[in-house]
Coordinates of C-alpha atoms in Angstrom, one line a residue:
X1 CA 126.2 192.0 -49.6
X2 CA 125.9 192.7 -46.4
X3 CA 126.5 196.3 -44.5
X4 CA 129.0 196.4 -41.3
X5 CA 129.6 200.5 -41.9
X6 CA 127.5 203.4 -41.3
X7 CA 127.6 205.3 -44.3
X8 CA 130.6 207.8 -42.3
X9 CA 133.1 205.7 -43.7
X10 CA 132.8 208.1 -47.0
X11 CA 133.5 211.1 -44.8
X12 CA 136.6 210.0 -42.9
X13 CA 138.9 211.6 -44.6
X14 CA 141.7 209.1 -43.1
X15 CA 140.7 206.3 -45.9
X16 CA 141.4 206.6 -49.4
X17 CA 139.4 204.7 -51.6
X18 CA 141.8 201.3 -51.4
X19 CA 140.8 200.9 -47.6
X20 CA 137.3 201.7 -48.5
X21 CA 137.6 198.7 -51.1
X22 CA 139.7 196.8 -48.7
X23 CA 136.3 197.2 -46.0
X24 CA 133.9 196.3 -48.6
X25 CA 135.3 193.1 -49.7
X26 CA 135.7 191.9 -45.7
X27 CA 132.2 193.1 -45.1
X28 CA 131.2 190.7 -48.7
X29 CA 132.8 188.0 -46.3
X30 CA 131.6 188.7 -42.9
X31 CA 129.1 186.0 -41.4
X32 CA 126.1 187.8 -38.8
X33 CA 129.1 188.3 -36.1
X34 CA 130.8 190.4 -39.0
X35 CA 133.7 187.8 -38.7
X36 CA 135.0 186.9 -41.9
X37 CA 138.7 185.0 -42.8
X38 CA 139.2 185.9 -47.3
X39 CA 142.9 185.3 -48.2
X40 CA 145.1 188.6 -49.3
X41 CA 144.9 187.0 -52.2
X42 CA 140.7 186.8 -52.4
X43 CA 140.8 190.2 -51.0
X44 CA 143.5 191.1 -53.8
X45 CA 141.3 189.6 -56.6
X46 CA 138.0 191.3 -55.5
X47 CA 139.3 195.0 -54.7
X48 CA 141.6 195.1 -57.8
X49 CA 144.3 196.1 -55.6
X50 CA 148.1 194.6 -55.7
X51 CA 148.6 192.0 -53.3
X52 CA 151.9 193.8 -52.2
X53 CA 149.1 196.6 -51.1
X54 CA 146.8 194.2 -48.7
X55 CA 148.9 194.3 -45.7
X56 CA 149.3 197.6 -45.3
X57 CA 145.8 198.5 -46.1
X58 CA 144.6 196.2 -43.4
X59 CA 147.1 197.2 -40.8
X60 CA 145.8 201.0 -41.7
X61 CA 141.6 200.5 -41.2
X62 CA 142.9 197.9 -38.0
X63 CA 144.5 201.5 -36.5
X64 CA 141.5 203.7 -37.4
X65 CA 139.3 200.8 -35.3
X66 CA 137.0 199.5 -38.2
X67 CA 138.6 196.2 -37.7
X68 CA 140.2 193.7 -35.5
X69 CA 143.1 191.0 -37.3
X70 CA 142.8 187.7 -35.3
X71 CA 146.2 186.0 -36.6
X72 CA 146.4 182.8 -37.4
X73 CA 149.3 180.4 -38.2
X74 CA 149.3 178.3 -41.0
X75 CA 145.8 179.8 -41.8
X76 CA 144.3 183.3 -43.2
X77 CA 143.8 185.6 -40.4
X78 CA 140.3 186.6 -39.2
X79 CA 139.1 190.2 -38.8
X80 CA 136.3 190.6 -37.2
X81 CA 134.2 194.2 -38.3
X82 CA 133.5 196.8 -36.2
X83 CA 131.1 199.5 -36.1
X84 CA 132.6 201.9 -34.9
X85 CA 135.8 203.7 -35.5
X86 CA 138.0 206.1 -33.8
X87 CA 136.8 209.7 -34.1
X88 CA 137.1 210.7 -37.9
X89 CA 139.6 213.5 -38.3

């Protein structure tokens, strides 16, 4: 598995453990550029977490800044990992 996150991820107090799932199974997917494209279903299956959940998860760690969401039509969208995130509160 490969690591896109400092280990501050535990300390923001922002994510619950869901969005710290949710970041561990796009970081399983992410190539060297940390760009990665799983399905809400893959990312469903491998976090344990209901599908109805995904969305919303991912909309949440896209407004703390640990990712970007690339959309794409007809396709699953991209998210590309970023180090770093806005200032932990």
């Amino acid at each position: 598995m490969k690591a896109f996150f400092e280990t501050d991820i535990l300390l923001d107090n922002r994510l619950g453990k869901n969005d710290i799932k949710v970041l561990l199974v796009l970081s399983a997917h992410a190539n060297q550029q940390g760009i990665c494209w799983p399905s809400r279903n893959r990312i469903a299956e491998m976090s344990g977490i209901h599908i109805g959940n995904i969305t919303n998860i991912l909309n949440r760690i896209r407004d703390y800044g640990y990712i970007e969401i690339q959309p794409s039509s007809g396709h699953s969208n991209r998210y590309k990992m970023l180090m770093n995130s806005d200032s932990n509160e």
